[in-house]
Tab-separated table of C-alpha atoms and ligand atoms in Angstrom:
chain	number	residue	atom	x	y	z
A	130	MET	CA	-96.401	15.502	-51.658
A	131	GLN	CA	-96.725	17.809	-54.672
A	132	HIS	CA	-94.140	20.338	-53.599
A	133	ALA	CA	-91.027	18.192	-54.009
A	134	LYS	CA	-89.056	19.038	-57.160
A	135	PRO	CA	-86.333	17.117	-59.012
A	136	LEU	CA	-82.774	17.866	-57.908
A	137	PRO	CA	-81.260	21.053	-59.392
A	138	THR	CA	-78.898	20.387	-62.307
A	139	TYR	CA	-75.745	21.480	-60.519
A	140	LEU	CA	-76.321	18.870	-57.809
A	141	VAL	CA	-77.156	16.144	-60.329
A	142	GLN	CA	-73.851	16.853	-62.073
A	143	ARG	CA	-71.905	16.802	-58.831
A	144	TYR	CA	-73.513	13.532	-57.789
A	145	GLN	CA	-72.780	11.910	-61.144
A	146	GLY	CA	-69.178	13.075	-60.908
A	147	TRP	CA	-68.805	11.491	-57.468
A	148	LYS	CA	-70.441	8.232	-58.574
A	149	ALA	CA	-68.197	7.949	-61.625
A	150	THR	CA	-64.955	8.628	-59.749
A	151	THR	CA	-64.776	8.376	-55.943
A	152	TYR	CA	-67.462	5.703	-55.706
A	153	VAL	CA	-66.193	3.586	-58.595
A	154	GLU	CA	-62.636	3.701	-57.269
A	155	ASN	CA	-63.745	2.588	-53.791
A	156	GLU	CA	-66.740	0.433	-54.588
A	157	SER	CA	-65.701	-2.608	-52.540
A	158	TRP	CA	-65.055	-0.415	-49.507
A	159	TYR	CA	-68.526	1.163	-49.811
A	160	ARG	CA	-70.093	-2.312	-50.103
A	161	ARG	CA	-68.224	-3.443	-46.995
A	162	LEU	CA	-69.443	-0.334	-45.136
A	163	ALA	CA	-73.019	-1.152	-46.098
A	164	GLU	CA	-72.769	-4.779	-45.014
A	165	SER	CA	-70.863	-4.409	-41.761
A	166	GLY	CA	-72.995	-1.588	-40.308
A	167	GLN	CA	-71.623	1.488	-38.622
A	168	HIS	CA	-69.118	1.383	-35.778
A	169	PRO	CA	-68.088	5.022	-35.282
A	170	ARG	CA	-65.708	5.641	-32.380
A	171	ALA	CA	-66.871	9.205	-31.903
A	172	MET	CA	-69.986	11.313	-31.962
A	173	VAL	CA	-69.618	14.951	-33.006
A	174	ILE	CA	-72.146	17.662	-32.251
A	175	SER	CA	-71.447	20.703	-34.406
A	176	CYS	CA	-73.236	23.756	-35.781
A	177	CYS	CA	-75.406	23.723	-38.923
A	178	ASP	CA	-73.154	26.500	-40.268
A	179	SER	CA	-72.019	25.497	-43.780
A	180	ARG	CA	-68.450	26.625	-43.026
A	181	VAL	CA	-67.999	24.109	-40.220
A	182	HIS	CA	-66.652	20.937	-41.833
A	183	VAL	CA	-65.772	18.426	-39.184
A	184	THR	CA	-64.977	15.591	-41.595
A	185	SER	CA	-62.519	17.862	-43.456
A	186	ILE	CA	-60.594	19.124	-40.443
A	187	PHE	CA	-60.116	15.572	-39.140
A	188	GLY	CA	-59.708	13.976	-42.569
A	189	ALA	CA	-62.520	11.579	-41.684
A	190	ASP	CA	-64.154	9.085	-44.001
A	191	GLN	CA	-67.662	7.685	-44.055
A	192	GLY	CA	-68.353	5.521	-41.027
A	193	GLU	CA	-65.931	7.315	-38.701
A	194	PHE	CA	-68.088	9.997	-37.053
A	195	PHE	CA	-71.690	9.900	-35.900
A	196	ILE	CA	-72.570	13.550	-36.541
A	197	HIS	CA	-75.417	15.645	-35.227
A	198	ARG	CA	-75.697	19.277	-36.275
A	199	ASN	CA	-77.953	21.966	-34.887
A	200	ILE	CA	-77.943	25.741	-34.438
A	201	ALA	CA	-74.880	26.679	-32.331
A	202	ASN	CA	-73.951	23.038	-31.468
A	203	LEU	CA	-76.121	23.017	-28.349
A	204	VAL	CA	-77.235	20.136	-26.161
A	205	PRO	CA	-80.356	20.849	-24.108
A	206	PRO	CA	-80.629	19.588	-20.520
A	207	HIS	CA	-82.044	16.076	-19.993
A	208	LYS	CA	-85.826	16.480	-20.085
A	209	PRO	CA	-87.799	13.231	-20.348
A	210	ASP	CA	-91.190	14.895	-20.952
A	211	GLY	CA	-92.469	12.640	-23.734
A	212	LEU	CA	-91.990	15.340	-26.386
A	213	GLN	CA	-89.734	15.219	-29.454
A	214	HIS	CA	-86.056	15.975	-28.811
A	215	GLY	CA	-83.829	15.466	-31.863
A	216	THR	CA	-80.525	16.240	-30.206
A	217	SER	CA	-81.276	14.123	-27.142
A	218	ALA	CA	-82.349	11.235	-29.398
A	219	ALA	CA	-79.054	11.428	-31.314
A	220	VAL	CA	-77.062	11.450	-28.048
A	221	GLU	CA	-79.055	8.510	-26.676
A	222	TYR	CA	-78.496	6.464	-29.836
A	223	ALA	CA	-74.773	7.246	-29.995
A	224	VAL	CA	-74.122	6.403	-26.339
A	225	ASN	CA	-76.533	3.527	-25.729
A	226	ALA	CA	-76.695	1.792	-29.110
A	227	LEU	CA	-73.422	2.675	-30.876
A	228	LYS	CA	-71.445	2.904	-27.622
A	229	VAL	CA	-69.127	5.616	-28.936
A	230	ALA	CA	-65.944	6.143	-26.923
A	231	HIS	CA	-65.770	9.905	-27.503
A	232	LEU	CA	-68.403	12.608	-27.579
A	233	ILE	CA	-67.126	15.852	-29.065
A	234	VAL	CA	-68.922	19.192	-29.015
A	235	LEU	CA	-67.409	21.465	-31.676
A	236	GLY	CA	-68.067	25.208	-31.517
A	237	HIS	CA	-66.834	27.768	-34.030
A	238	SER	CA	-65.998	31.410	-34.679
A	239	ASN	CA	-68.441	33.847	-36.312
A	240	CYS	CA	-71.415	31.748	-35.179
A	241	GLY	CA	-74.676	33.390	-36.256
A	242	GLY	CA	-76.692	31.466	-33.674
A	243	VAL	CA	-74.457	32.686	-30.864
A	244	GLN	CA	-74.662	36.250	-32.211
A	245	GLY	CA	-78.458	35.882	-32.145
A	246	CYS	CA	-78.259	34.787	-28.517
A	247	LEU	CA	-76.121	37.843	-27.689
A	248	ASP	CA	-78.587	40.129	-29.463
A	249	MET	CA	-81.566	38.509	-27.772
A	250	CYS	CA	-80.113	38.495	-24.263
A	251	SER	CA	-78.937	42.120	-24.542
A	252	GLY	CA	-82.377	43.292	-25.671
A	253	HIS	CA	-81.482	43.960	-29.312
A	254	ALA	CA	-83.576	41.235	-30.920
A	255	PRO	CA	-87.147	41.340	-29.560
A	256	GLU	CA	-88.290	39.033	-32.382
A	257	LEU	CA	-86.134	36.259	-30.892
A	258	GLU	CA	-87.924	36.653	-27.547
A	259	GLU	CA	-91.229	35.673	-29.200
A	260	LYS	CA	-92.643	32.297	-28.265
A	261	THR	CA	-93.017	31.582	-31.995
A	262	SER	CA	-89.276	31.929	-32.683
A	263	PHE	CA	-87.758	28.465	-32.892
A	264	VAL	CA	-84.256	29.977	-33.018
A	265	GLY	CA	-84.938	32.150	-29.975
A	266	ARG	CA	-86.343	29.300	-27.882
A	267	TRP	CA	-83.460	27.051	-28.950
A	268	MET	CA	-80.923	29.725	-27.983
A	269	ASP	CA	-82.517	29.914	-24.508
A	270	ILE	CA	-80.297	26.890	-23.791
A	271	LEU	CA	-77.321	29.271	-23.900
A	272	ARG	CA	-78.705	31.943	-21.539
A	273	PRO	CA	-76.659	30.607	-18.561
A	274	GLY	CA	-73.558	31.047	-20.735
A	275	TYR	CA	-74.525	34.624	-21.588
A	276	GLU	CA	-74.678	35.471	-17.894
A	277	ARG	CA	-71.031	34.406	-17.581
A	278	VAL	CA	-69.715	36.530	-20.461
A	279	LYS	CA	-72.013	39.558	-20.611
A	280	ASP	CA	-69.527	41.901	-18.913
A	281	ILE	CA	-66.721	41.373	-21.476
A	282	SER	CA	-66.438	44.800	-23.132
A	283	ASP	CA	-64.833	43.931	-26.497
A	284	GLU	CA	-67.514	42.756	-28.926
A	285	THR	CA	-65.469	40.046	-30.680
A	286	ASP	CA	-64.048	38.755	-27.397
A	287	ARG	CA	-67.572	38.571	-25.970
A	288	ARG	CA	-68.887	36.632	-28.958
A	289	ASN	CA	-65.899	34.243	-28.962
A	290	ALA	CA	-66.399	33.709	-25.228
A	291	LEU	CA	-70.087	32.916	-25.750
A	292	GLU	CA	-69.219	30.532	-28.620
A	293	LYS	CA	-67.006	28.683	-26.142
A	294	GLN	CA	-69.771	28.811	-23.533
A	295	ALA	CA	-72.016	27.065	-26.082
A	296	VAL	CA	-69.531	24.184	-25.907
A	297	LEU	CA	-69.257	24.222	-22.101
A	298	VAL	CA	-72.992	24.565	-21.426
A	299	SER	CA	-73.545	21.631	-23.787
A	300	LEU	CA	-70.956	19.502	-21.965
A	301	GLU	CA	-72.605	20.402	-18.644
A	302	ASN	CA	-76.021	19.492	-20.049
A	303	LEU	CA	-74.687	16.202	-21.442
A	304	MET	CA	-73.795	15.183	-17.895
A	305	THR	CA	-77.481	15.641	-16.874
A	306	PHE	CA	-78.336	12.607	-19.059
A	307	PRO	CA	-78.115	9.609	-16.682
A	308	PHE	CA	-76.736	7.265	-19.362
A	309	VAL	CA	-74.040	9.801	-20.340
A	310	ALA	CA	-73.022	10.388	-16.723
A	311	GLU	CA	-72.889	6.629	-16.123
A	312	ALA	CA	-70.736	5.983	-19.217
A	313	VAL	CA	-68.395	8.865	-18.304
A	314	THR	CA	-67.945	7.862	-14.663
A	315	GLY	CA	-67.544	4.223	-15.735
A	316	GLY	CA	-64.650	5.189	-18.022
A	317	LYS	CA	-66.442	4.081	-21.192
A	318	LEU	CA	-67.047	7.543	-22.642
A	319	SER	CA	-64.984	10.709	-22.683
A	320	LEU	CA	-66.390	14.167	-23.383
A	321	HIS	CA	-64.414	16.734	-25.377
A	322	GLY	CA	-64.999	20.439	-25.972
A	323	LEU	CA	-63.532	22.013	-29.108
A	324	TRP	CA	-63.755	25.409	-30.793
A	325	THR	CA	-62.456	26.194	-34.267
A	326	ASP	CA	-61.594	29.569	-35.782
A	327	ILE	CA	-62.837	29.332	-39.366
A	328	GLY	CA	-60.557	32.049	-40.795
A	329	GLU	CA	-57.421	30.855	-38.970
A	330	GLY	CA	-58.106	27.148	-39.418
A	331	SER	CA	-57.098	26.800	-35.781
A	332	LEU	CA	-58.531	24.392	-33.243
A	333	GLU	CA	-58.786	24.819	-29.474
A	334	TYR	CA	-59.787	22.280	-26.819
A	335	TYR	CA	-61.164	22.865	-23.355
A	336	SER	CA	-58.664	22.036	-20.643
A	337	PRO	CA	-60.365	21.395	-17.275
A	338	ASP	CA	-57.015	21.822	-15.500
A	339	LYS	CA	-56.565	25.324	-16.846
A	340	ALA	CA	-60.309	26.021	-16.910
A	341	GLN	CA	-59.872	27.538	-20.357
A	342	PHE	CA	-59.461	26.677	-24.003
A	343	ALA	CA	-55.953	25.960	-25.358
A	344	ARG	CA	-54.593	25.484	-28.881
A	345	VAL	CA	-54.374	21.957	-30.256
I	463	ZN	ZN1	-72.749	28.363	-35.701
């Protein structure tokens, strides 16, 4: 593989800083983590967006969250077709092997993936309709959510509503996985839907009783 380059200097310096301080100060804890394996209580599915920082907002350390990130924090429907499904593999491992107690889908404000879905579904992004667009085909997962919010007239409200639909559609799709449904109905796993406003630093959770999101 001739195309791999050494790490850029700024990252080398940051790594060396971490190794000399945080690591050295907590070395025995890191060694214990390595030896005892991982036992996270929760899996988090969040967006790739660099502004979404789930470990920061929950003050979580290494070993606490099993995290999977993809464009717009989406879970596709259960589809055992023998092809490669990264998100489904992560869910299967978390539920069946790690036996996490909580599965959290975290959406966020100003989501570029969700905006792309809005553009595509409203006919403003023909390039995303192409079969060759990985983003477009991935965002197809959210089309049922678009149908539920497309009549909201205010642009920001519509996007926020679709960001929350990305969470709800994912929770609905999670329940199409037989092992997820079994763990949920058996009381071993609870599903949670969250949405965070990046600018406000606020967090909302989906309340099934109210059928809407409410502030944490
Ligand atoms: Zn996003």
